[in-house]
Coordinates of C-alpha atoms in Angstrom, one line a residue:
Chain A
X1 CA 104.2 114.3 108.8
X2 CA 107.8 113.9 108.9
X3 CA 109.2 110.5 107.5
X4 CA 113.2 109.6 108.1
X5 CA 115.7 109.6 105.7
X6 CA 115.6 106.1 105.5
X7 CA 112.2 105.8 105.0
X8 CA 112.3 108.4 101.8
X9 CA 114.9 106.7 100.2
X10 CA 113.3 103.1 100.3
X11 CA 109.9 104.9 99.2
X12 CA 111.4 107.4 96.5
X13 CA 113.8 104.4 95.5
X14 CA 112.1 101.1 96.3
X15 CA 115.1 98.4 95.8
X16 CA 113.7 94.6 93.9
X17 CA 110.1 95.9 93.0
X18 CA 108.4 93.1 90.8
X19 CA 106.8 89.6 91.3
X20 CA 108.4 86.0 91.6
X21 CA 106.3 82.8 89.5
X22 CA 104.6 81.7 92.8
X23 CA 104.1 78.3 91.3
X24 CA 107.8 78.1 90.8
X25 CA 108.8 75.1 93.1
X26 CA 112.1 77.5 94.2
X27 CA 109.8 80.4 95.2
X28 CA 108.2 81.3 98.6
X29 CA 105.1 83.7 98.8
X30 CA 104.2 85.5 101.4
X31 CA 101.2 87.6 101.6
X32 CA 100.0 89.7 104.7
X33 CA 97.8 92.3 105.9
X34 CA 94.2 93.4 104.5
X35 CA 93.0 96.7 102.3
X36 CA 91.0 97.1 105.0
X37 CA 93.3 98.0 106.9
X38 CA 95.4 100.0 104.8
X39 CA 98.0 98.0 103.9
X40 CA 98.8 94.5 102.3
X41 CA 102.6 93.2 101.6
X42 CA 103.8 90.1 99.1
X43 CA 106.9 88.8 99.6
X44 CA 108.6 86.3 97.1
X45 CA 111.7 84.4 98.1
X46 CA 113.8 82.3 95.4
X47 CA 115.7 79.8 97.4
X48 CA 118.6 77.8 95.6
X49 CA 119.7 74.4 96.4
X50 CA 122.1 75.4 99.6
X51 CA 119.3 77.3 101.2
X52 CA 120.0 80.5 100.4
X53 CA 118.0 83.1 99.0
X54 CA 119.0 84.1 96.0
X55 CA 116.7 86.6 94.8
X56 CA 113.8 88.7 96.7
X57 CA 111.0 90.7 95.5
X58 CA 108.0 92.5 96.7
X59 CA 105.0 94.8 96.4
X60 CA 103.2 96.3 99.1
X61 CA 99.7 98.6 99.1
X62 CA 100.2 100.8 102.5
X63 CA 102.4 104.1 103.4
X64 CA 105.4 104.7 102.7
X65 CA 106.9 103.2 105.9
X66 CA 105.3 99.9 104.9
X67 CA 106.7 100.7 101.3
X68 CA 110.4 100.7 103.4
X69 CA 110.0 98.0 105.7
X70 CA 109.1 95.6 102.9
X71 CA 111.7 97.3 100.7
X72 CA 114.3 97.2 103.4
X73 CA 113.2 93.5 104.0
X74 CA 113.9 92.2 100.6
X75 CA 117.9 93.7 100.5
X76 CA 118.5 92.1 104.4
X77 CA 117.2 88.5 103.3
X78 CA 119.3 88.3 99.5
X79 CA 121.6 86.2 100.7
X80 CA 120.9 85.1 104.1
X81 CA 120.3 81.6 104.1
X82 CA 116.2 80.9 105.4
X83 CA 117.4 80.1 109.0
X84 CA 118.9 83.4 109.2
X85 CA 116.2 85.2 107.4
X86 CA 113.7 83.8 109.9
X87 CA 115.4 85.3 112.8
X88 CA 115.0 88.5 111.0
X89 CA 112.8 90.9 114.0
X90 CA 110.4 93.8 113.9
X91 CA 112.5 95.3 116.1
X92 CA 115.6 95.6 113.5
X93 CA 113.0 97.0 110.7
X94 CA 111.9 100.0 113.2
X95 CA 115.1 101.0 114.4
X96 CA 117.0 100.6 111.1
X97 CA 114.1 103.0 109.7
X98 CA 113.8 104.9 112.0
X99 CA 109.9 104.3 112.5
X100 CA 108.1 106.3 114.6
X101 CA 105.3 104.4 117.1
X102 CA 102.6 104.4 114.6
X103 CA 104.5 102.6 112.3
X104 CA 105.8 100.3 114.3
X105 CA 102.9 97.7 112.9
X106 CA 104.4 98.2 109.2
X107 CA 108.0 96.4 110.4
X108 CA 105.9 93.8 112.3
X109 CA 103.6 93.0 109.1
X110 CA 107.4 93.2 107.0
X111 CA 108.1 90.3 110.0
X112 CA 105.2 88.2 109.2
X113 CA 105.6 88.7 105.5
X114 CA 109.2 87.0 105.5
X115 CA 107.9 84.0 108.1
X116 CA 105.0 84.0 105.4
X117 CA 107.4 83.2 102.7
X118 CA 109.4 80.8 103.9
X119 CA 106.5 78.2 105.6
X120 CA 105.0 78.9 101.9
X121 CA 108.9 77.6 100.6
X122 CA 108.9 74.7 103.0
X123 CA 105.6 73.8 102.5
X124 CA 106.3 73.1 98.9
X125 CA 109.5 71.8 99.5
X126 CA 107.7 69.2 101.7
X127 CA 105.3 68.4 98.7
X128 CA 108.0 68.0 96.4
X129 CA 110.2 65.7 98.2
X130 CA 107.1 63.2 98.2
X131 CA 105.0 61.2 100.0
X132 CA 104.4 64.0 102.9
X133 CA 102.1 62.5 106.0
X134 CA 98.6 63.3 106.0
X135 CA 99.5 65.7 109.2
X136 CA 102.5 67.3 107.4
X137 CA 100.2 68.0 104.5
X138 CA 97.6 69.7 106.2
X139 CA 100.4 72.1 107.9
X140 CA 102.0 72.8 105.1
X141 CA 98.7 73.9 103.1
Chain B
X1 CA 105.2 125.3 83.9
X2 CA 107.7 128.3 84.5
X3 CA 104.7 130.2 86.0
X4 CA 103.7 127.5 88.2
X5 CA 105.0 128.5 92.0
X6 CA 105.2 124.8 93.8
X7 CA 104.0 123.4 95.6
X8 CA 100.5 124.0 94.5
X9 CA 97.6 124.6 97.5
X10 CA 94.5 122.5 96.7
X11 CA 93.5 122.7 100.3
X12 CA 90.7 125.4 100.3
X13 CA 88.6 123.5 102.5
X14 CA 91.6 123.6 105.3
X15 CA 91.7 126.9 105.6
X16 CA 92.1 129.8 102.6
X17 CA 94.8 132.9 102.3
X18 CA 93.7 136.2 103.7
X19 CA 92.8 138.1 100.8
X20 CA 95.5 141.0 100.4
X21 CA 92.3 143.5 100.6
X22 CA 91.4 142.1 103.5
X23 CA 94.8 142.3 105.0
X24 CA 94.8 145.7 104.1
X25 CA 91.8 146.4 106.5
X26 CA 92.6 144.6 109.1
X27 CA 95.7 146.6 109.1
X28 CA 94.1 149.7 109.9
X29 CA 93.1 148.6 113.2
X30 CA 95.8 147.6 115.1
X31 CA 98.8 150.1 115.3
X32 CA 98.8 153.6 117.4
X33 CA 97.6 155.3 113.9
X34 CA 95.1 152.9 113.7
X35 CA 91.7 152.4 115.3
X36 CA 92.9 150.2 118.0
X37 CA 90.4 151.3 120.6
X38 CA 88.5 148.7 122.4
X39 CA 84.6 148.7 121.0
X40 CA 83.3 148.1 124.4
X41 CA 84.6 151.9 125.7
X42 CA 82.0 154.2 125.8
X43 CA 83.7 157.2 127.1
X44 CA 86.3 158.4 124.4
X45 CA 86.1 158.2 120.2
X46 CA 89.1 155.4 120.2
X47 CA 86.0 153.0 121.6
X48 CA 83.5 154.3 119.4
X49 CA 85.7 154.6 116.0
X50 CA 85.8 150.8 116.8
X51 CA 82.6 149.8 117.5
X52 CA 81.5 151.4 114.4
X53 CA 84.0 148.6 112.6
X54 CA 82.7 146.3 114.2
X55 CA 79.1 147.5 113.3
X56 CA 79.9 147.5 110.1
X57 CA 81.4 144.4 109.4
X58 CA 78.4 142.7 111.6
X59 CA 76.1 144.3 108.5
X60 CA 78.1 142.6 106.4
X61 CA 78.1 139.3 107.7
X62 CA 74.3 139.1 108.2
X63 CA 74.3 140.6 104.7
X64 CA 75.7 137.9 103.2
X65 CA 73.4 135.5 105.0
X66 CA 70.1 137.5 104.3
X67 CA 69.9 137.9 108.6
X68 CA 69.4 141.1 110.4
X69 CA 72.9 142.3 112.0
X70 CA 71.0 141.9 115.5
X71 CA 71.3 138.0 114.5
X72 CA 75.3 137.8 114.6
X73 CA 77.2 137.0 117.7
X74 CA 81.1 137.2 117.6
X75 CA 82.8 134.3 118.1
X76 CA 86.5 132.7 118.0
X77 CA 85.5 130.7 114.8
X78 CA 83.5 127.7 113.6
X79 CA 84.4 125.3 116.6
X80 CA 82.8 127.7 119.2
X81 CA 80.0 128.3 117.2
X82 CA 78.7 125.2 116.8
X83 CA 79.4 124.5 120.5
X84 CA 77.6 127.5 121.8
X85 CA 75.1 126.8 119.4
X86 CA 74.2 123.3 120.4
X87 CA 74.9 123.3 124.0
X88 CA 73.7 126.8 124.4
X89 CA 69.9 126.0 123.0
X90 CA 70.1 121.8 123.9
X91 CA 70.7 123.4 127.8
X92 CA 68.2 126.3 127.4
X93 CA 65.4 124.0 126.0
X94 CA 66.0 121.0 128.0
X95 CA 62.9 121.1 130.2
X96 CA 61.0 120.8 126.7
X97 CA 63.1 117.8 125.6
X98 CA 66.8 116.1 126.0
X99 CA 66.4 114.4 122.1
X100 CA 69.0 116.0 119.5
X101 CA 69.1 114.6 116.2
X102 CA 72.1 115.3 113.6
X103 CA 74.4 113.3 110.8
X104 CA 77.2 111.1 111.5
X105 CA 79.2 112.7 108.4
X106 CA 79.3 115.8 110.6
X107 CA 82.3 118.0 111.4
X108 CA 83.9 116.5 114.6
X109 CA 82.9 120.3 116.7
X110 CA 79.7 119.2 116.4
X111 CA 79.9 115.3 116.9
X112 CA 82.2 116.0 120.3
X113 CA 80.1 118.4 121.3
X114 CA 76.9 115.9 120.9
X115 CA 79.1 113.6 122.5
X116 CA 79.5 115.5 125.6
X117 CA 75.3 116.4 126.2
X118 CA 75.3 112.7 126.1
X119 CA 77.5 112.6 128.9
X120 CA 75.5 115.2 130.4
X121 CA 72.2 112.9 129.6
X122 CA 71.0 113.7 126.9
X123 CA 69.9 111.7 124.1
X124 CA 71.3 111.9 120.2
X125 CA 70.5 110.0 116.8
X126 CA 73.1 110.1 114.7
X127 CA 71.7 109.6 110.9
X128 CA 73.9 107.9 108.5
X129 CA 73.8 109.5 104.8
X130 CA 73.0 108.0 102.0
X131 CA 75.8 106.1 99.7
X132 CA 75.9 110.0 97.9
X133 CA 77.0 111.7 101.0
X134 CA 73.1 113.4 101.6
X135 CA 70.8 113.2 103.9
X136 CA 67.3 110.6 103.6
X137 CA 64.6 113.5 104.1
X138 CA 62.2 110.6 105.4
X139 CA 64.2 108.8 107.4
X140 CA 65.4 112.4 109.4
X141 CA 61.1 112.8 109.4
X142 CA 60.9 109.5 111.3
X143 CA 63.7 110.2 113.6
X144 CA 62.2 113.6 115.2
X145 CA 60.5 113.1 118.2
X146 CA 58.3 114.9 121.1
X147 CA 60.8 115.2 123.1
X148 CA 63.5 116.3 120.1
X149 CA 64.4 120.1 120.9
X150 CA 67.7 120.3 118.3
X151 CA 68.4 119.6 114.7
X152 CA 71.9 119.9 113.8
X153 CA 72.8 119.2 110.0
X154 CA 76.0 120.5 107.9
X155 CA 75.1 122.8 104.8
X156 CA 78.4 121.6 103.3
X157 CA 80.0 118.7 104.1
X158 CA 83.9 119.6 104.9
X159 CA 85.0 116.6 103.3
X160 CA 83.3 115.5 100.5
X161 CA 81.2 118.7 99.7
X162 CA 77.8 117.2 99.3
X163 CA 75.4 120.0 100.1
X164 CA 72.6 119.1 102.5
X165 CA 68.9 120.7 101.2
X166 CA 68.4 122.7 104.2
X167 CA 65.5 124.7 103.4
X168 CA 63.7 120.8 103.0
X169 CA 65.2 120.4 106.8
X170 CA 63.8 124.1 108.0
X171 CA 60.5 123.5 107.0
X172 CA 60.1 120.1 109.2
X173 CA 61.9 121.5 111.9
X174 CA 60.2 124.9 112.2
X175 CA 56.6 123.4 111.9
X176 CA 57.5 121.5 114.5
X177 CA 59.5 124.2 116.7
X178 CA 62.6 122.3 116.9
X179 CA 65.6 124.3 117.1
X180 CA 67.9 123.7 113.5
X181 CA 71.2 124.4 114.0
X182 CA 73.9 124.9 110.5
X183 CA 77.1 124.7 110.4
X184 CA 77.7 126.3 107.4
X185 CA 82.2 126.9 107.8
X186 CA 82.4 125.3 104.7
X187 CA 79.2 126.9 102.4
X188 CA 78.8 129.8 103.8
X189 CA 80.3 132.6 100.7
X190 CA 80.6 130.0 98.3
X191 CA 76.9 129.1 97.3
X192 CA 74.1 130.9 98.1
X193 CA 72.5 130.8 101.7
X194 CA 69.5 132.8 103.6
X195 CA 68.6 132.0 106.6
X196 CA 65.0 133.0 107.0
X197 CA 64.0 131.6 103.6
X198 CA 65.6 128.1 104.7
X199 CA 64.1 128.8 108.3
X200 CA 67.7 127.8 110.1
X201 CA 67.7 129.2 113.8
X202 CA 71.2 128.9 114.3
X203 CA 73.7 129.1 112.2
X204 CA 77.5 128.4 112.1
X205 CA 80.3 130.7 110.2
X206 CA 83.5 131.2 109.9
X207 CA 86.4 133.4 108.2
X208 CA 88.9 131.6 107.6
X209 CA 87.5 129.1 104.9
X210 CA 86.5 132.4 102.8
X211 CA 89.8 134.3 102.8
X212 CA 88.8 136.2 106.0
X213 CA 91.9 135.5 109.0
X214 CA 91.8 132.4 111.6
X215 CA 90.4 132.9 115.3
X216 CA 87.3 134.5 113.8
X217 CA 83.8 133.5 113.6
X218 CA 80.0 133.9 113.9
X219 CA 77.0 132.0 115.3
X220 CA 73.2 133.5 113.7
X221 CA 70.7 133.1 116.4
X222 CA 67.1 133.8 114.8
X223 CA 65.1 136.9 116.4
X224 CA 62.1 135.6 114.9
X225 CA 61.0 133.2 116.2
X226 CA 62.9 133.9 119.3
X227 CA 65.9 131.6 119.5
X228 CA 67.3 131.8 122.8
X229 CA 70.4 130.1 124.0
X230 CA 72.4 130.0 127.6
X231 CA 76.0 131.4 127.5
X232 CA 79.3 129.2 127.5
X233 CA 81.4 132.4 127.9
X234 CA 80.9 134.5 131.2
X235 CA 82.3 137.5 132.1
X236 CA 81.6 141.3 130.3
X237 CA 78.1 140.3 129.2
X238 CA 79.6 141.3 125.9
X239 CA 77.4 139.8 122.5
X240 CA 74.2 141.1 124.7
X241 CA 75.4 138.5 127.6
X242 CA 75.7 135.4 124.5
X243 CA 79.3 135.7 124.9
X244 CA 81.9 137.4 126.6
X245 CA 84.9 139.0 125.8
X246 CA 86.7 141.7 124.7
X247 CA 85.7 141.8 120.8
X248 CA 89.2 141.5 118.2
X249 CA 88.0 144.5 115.8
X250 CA 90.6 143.7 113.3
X251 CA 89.8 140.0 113.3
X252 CA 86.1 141.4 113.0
X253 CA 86.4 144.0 110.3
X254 CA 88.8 140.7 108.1
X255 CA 85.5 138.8 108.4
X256 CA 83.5 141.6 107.2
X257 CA 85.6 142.5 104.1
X258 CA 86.1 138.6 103.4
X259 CA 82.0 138.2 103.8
X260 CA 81.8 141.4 101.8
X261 CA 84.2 140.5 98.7
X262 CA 82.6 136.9 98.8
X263 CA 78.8 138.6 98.3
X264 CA 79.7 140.6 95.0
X265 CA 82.1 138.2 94.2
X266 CA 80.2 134.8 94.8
X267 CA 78.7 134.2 91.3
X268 CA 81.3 134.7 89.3
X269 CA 84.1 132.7 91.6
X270 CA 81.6 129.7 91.8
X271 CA 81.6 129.7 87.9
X272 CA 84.9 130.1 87.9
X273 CA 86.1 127.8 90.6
X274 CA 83.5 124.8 88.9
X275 CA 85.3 124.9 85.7
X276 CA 88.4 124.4 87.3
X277 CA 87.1 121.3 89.6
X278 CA 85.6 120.1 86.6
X279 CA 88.7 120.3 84.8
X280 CA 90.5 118.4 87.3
X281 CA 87.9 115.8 87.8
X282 CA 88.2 115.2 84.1
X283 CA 91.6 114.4 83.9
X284 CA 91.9 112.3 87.0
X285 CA 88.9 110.2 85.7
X286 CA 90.9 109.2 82.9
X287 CA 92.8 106.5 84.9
X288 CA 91.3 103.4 85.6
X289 CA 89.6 102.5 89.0
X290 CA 88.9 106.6 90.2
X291 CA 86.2 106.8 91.9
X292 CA 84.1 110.4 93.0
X293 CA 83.0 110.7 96.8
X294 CA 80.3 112.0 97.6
X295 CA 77.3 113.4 94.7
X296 CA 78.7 115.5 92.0
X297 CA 76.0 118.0 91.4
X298 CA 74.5 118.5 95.2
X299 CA 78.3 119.8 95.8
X300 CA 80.3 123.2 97.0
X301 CA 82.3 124.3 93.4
X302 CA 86.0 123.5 94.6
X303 CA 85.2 120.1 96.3
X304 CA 86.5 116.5 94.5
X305 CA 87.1 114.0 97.1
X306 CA 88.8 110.9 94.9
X307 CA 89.7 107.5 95.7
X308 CA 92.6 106.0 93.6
X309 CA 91.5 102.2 94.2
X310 CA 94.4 99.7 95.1
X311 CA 96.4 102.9 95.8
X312 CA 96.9 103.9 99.9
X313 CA 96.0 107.6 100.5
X314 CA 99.1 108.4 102.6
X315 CA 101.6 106.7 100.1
X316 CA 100.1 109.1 97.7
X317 CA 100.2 112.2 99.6
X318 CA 104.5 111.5 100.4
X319 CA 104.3 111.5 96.4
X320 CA 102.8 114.4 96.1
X321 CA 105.3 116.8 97.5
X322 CA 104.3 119.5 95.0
X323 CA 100.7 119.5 95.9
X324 CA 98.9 120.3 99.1
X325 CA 96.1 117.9 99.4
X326 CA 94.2 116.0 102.2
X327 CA 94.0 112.4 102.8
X328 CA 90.5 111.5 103.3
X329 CA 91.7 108.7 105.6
X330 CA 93.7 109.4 108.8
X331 CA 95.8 106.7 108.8
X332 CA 98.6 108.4 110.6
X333 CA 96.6 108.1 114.0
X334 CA 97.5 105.7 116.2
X335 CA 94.0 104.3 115.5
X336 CA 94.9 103.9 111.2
X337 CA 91.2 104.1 110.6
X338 CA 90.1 105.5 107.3
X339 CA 87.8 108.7 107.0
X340 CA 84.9 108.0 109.4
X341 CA 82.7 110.4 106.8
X342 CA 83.7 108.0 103.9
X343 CA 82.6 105.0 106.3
X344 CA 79.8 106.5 106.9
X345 CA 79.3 106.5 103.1
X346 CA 79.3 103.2 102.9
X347 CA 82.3 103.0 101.1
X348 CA 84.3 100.3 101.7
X349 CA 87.9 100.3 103.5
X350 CA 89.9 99.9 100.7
X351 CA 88.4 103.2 98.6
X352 CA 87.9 104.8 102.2
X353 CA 91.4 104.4 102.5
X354 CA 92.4 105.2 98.8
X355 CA 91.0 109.0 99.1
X356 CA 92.0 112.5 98.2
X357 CA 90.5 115.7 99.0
X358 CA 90.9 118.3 96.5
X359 CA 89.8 121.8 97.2
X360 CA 90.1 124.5 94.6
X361 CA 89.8 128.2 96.2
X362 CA 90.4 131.9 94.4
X363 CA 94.0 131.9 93.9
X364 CA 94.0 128.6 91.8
X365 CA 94.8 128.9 88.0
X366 CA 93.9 126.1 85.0
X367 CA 97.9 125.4 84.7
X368 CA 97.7 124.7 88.4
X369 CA 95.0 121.8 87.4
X370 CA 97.0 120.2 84.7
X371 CA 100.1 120.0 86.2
X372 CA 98.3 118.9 89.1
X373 CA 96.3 116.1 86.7
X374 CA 100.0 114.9 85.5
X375 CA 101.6 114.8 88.9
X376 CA 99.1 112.7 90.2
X377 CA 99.1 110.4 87.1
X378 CA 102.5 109.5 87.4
X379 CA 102.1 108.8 91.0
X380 CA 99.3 106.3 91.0
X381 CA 101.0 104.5 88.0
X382 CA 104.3 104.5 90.1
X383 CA 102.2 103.1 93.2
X384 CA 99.9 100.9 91.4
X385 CA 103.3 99.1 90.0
X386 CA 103.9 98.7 93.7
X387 CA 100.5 97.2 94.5
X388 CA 100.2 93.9 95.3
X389 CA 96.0 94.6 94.8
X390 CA 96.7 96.1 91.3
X391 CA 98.4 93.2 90.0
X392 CA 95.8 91.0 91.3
X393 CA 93.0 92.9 89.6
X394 CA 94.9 93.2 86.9
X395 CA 94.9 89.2 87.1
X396 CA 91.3 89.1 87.6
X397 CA 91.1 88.0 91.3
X398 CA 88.2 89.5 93.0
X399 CA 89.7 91.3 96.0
X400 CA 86.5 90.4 98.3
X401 CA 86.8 86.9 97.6
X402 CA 90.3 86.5 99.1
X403 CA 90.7 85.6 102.8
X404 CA 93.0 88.5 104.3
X405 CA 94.2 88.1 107.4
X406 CA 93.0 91.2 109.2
X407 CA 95.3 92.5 112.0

């Protein structure tokens, strides 16, 4: 099978590889997909004080256009603040990669793995700041 | 290393080189100073210069076999075999019976071709192997039938290797009269086979997987007991009316020379070819978390099938540029679902997904295998420290206990 350019470069050369404390009150985890279905991605987001992600990491079990998206993923959101970073589509993943129809799920799991992150983020922002609502508890668990 | 010509084949099971002295034959009979003649002309020596090549390489496939020349039938390879085999005997026989019984691990020619007599109203039990890739003698006792007219049963499986006990199979089957079909494309020259000792009635080969050329193969219909099946192919009534067409002599004569060289040369490859696989299989199960598919001493010499837990096969294979391999899982189809023979294992998604093929064939060489064993080490460790799964075993989080959500 063929892969793009793109694709090869994220997978030979995988850009902010590693793992964020996930119990760090600044950090975001998000974690999709299943082995059993051939591919699972994490996603850490440090967020600083303005709402901007400072730093993103990521490891992902799956082929190496999953390896890409989720690569790719972590240089678009350094940076962005989480607004922006949650408007983040699919759609951007494939066509910046290149992907090929079968691999269209791999940017949509990259997708989910970013919306992941951040209700993990604001969920424990929510906690922090205190006295949360019974109901706003519940979500954010 | 400076020997090494990359990348490295370990893909035997695929399909093999032509062996330059087959080559060399085939040569002969193509060109205007050849014997191009077609064997089916019986007016003029170009015709019967051919049909003696073709005689002769017919002896020398049922040679290999233990069968009576009489007993092979030219076909275009493995795929039409085992289709002329099952539908040709499961249409001749149905007013006896419309049950067929064969193995889900099977090669997809025969699974599709099951598939289709269903269509056509018949019945099929497909028997799931045990967790080492063979087949529960009892449980395939309990599933023949009155009505059962066909057996069909692998001698090799094409993935993992595991070697089926046929003769165990040809004994039930033949007491009973059911017909047993073999597809042996992937056993046949590399361990020993004979058909009348193991009582198969039909019988699947191929020349490509033993160094003979592509588009050529052979189906062994028993003369005794009578084995008779309806055509698929009409037209010239050539193959005694089994199946038409003009015959390919040079594609015929590279089957015989491969089915020759692999007779007298069997013994000593297998060793050969073992101590290699073993090799290899020693230094992959070094790492941590390698698991074998399939049993390891009911097995074909240059089989290992591997899974690499909390590593994904495809990701693997991109790193393995220098090394020709097969994913067992076939995650590039539109359908990502991992190897249905390693499923059918019992093995679960994750290792099913995690898998390897290795096959080791004539031209491989022991610095092949190491840099083979080295290449793949540095992959995995590169992949693992990419692994979301690796890090949480490596944490001690039980994998099955966490609630994934499945898309």
């Amino acid at each position: 099978m063929a892969y793009g350019k793109k694709v090869l470069d994220h997978y030979e050369n995988p850009r902010n590889v590693g793992s964020l404390n996930k119990d760090d009150a600044q950090v975001g985890t998000g974690m999709v997909g299943a082995p059993a279905c051939g591919d699972v991605m994490k996603l850490q987001i440090k967020v600083n004080d303005e709402g901007v992600i400072e730093d993103a990491k990521f490891k992902t079990y799956g082929c190496g256009s999953a390896i890409a998206s989720s690569s790719l993923l972590t240089e678009w959101v350094r940076g962005k603040t989480l607004a922006e970073a949650g408007e983040i589509r699919n759609t951007d993943i494939a066509e910046e990669l290149a992907l090929p129809p079968v691999k269209i799920h791999c940017s949509v799991l990259a997708e989910d793995a970013i919306r992941a992150a951040i209700e993990d983020y604001e969920g424990k922002q929510a906690r922090e700041a205190g006295a949360p609502g019974e109901a706003e508890l519940a979500e954010a668990v | 290393m400076s020997d090494i010509n990359l990348p490295i084949y370990l893909d035997y099971s695929a399909t093999t080189p032509v062996d330059p002295r087959v080559a060399d034959e085939m040569r002969r009979f193509l060109t205007p100073d050849g014997e191009f003649g077609n064997p089916a002309s019986r007016s003029h020596s170009f015709g019967w210069h051919a049909e003696e090549a073709v005689d002769e390489a017919r002896k020398q496939v049922a040679a290999l076999i233990g069968a009576d020349p009489r007993e092979i039938v030219w076909t275009s390879g493995g795929t039409e075999s085992d289709n002329l085999a099952i539908k040709g005997a499961a249409h001749f026989y149905q007013k006896k019976g419309k049950h067929i019984v064969t193995v889900k691990t099977e090669h997809k020619a025969v699974l599709d071709t099951c598939r289709q007599l269903e269509r056509e109203g018949f019945e099929v039990t497909y028997l799931a192997p045990q967790a080492d890739g063979l087949l529960d003698l009892a449980e395939l006792e309990a599933s023949l039938r009155d009505d059962t007219v066909l057996v069909s049963v692998m001698h090799v499986n094409n993935e993992i290797g595991v070697v089926q006990d046929i003769g165990a199979i040809g004994k039930m089957t033949r007491e009973r009269g059911i017909i047993l079909h073999v597809d042996a494309a992937q056993g046949a020259g590399k361990i020993p086979i004979n058909v009348h000792e193991m009582q198969i009635d039909l019988m699947t080969l191929s020349a490509h997987k033993i160094y003979g050329p592509k588009g050529i193969g052979a189906l062994y219909i028993c003369r005794k007991p009578r084995v008779r099946l309806e055509a698929q192919m009409h037209g010239g009534g050539h193959e005694r009316g089994l199946r038409s067409g003009t015959l390919p002599t040079h594609q015929i004569v590279g089957m015989g020379e491969a089915f020759r060289i692999a007779r007298e040369e069997m013994a000593e490859e297998a060793a050969r070819i073992r101590a290699l696989r073993d090799r290899l299989w020693d230094g992959l199960n070094k790492m941590e978390e390698v698991y074998l598919n399939g049993d390891l001493e009911q097995r074909v010499p240059g089989n290992l099938n591997v899974s690499f837990n909390f590593v994904e096969g495809e990701s693997l294979i991109m790193a393995l540029k220098d090394v020709a391999v097969s994913s067992g899982s076939a995650c590039t189809s539109a359908s990502l679902e991992p190897s249905y023979v390693l499923r059918a294992l019992g093995r679960n998604d994750e290792l099913a997904h995690s898998s390897l093929r290795f096959t080791i064939g004539r031209f491989t060489t022991e610095e092949e295998i190491d840099y083979t064993v080295s290449l793949i080490e540095q992959a995995v460790q590169r992949l693992r420290d990419l692994s979301p799964l690796w890090e949480m075993y490596q944490e001690g989080v039980d994998l099955d206990s966490v609630q994934w959500a499945v898309h």
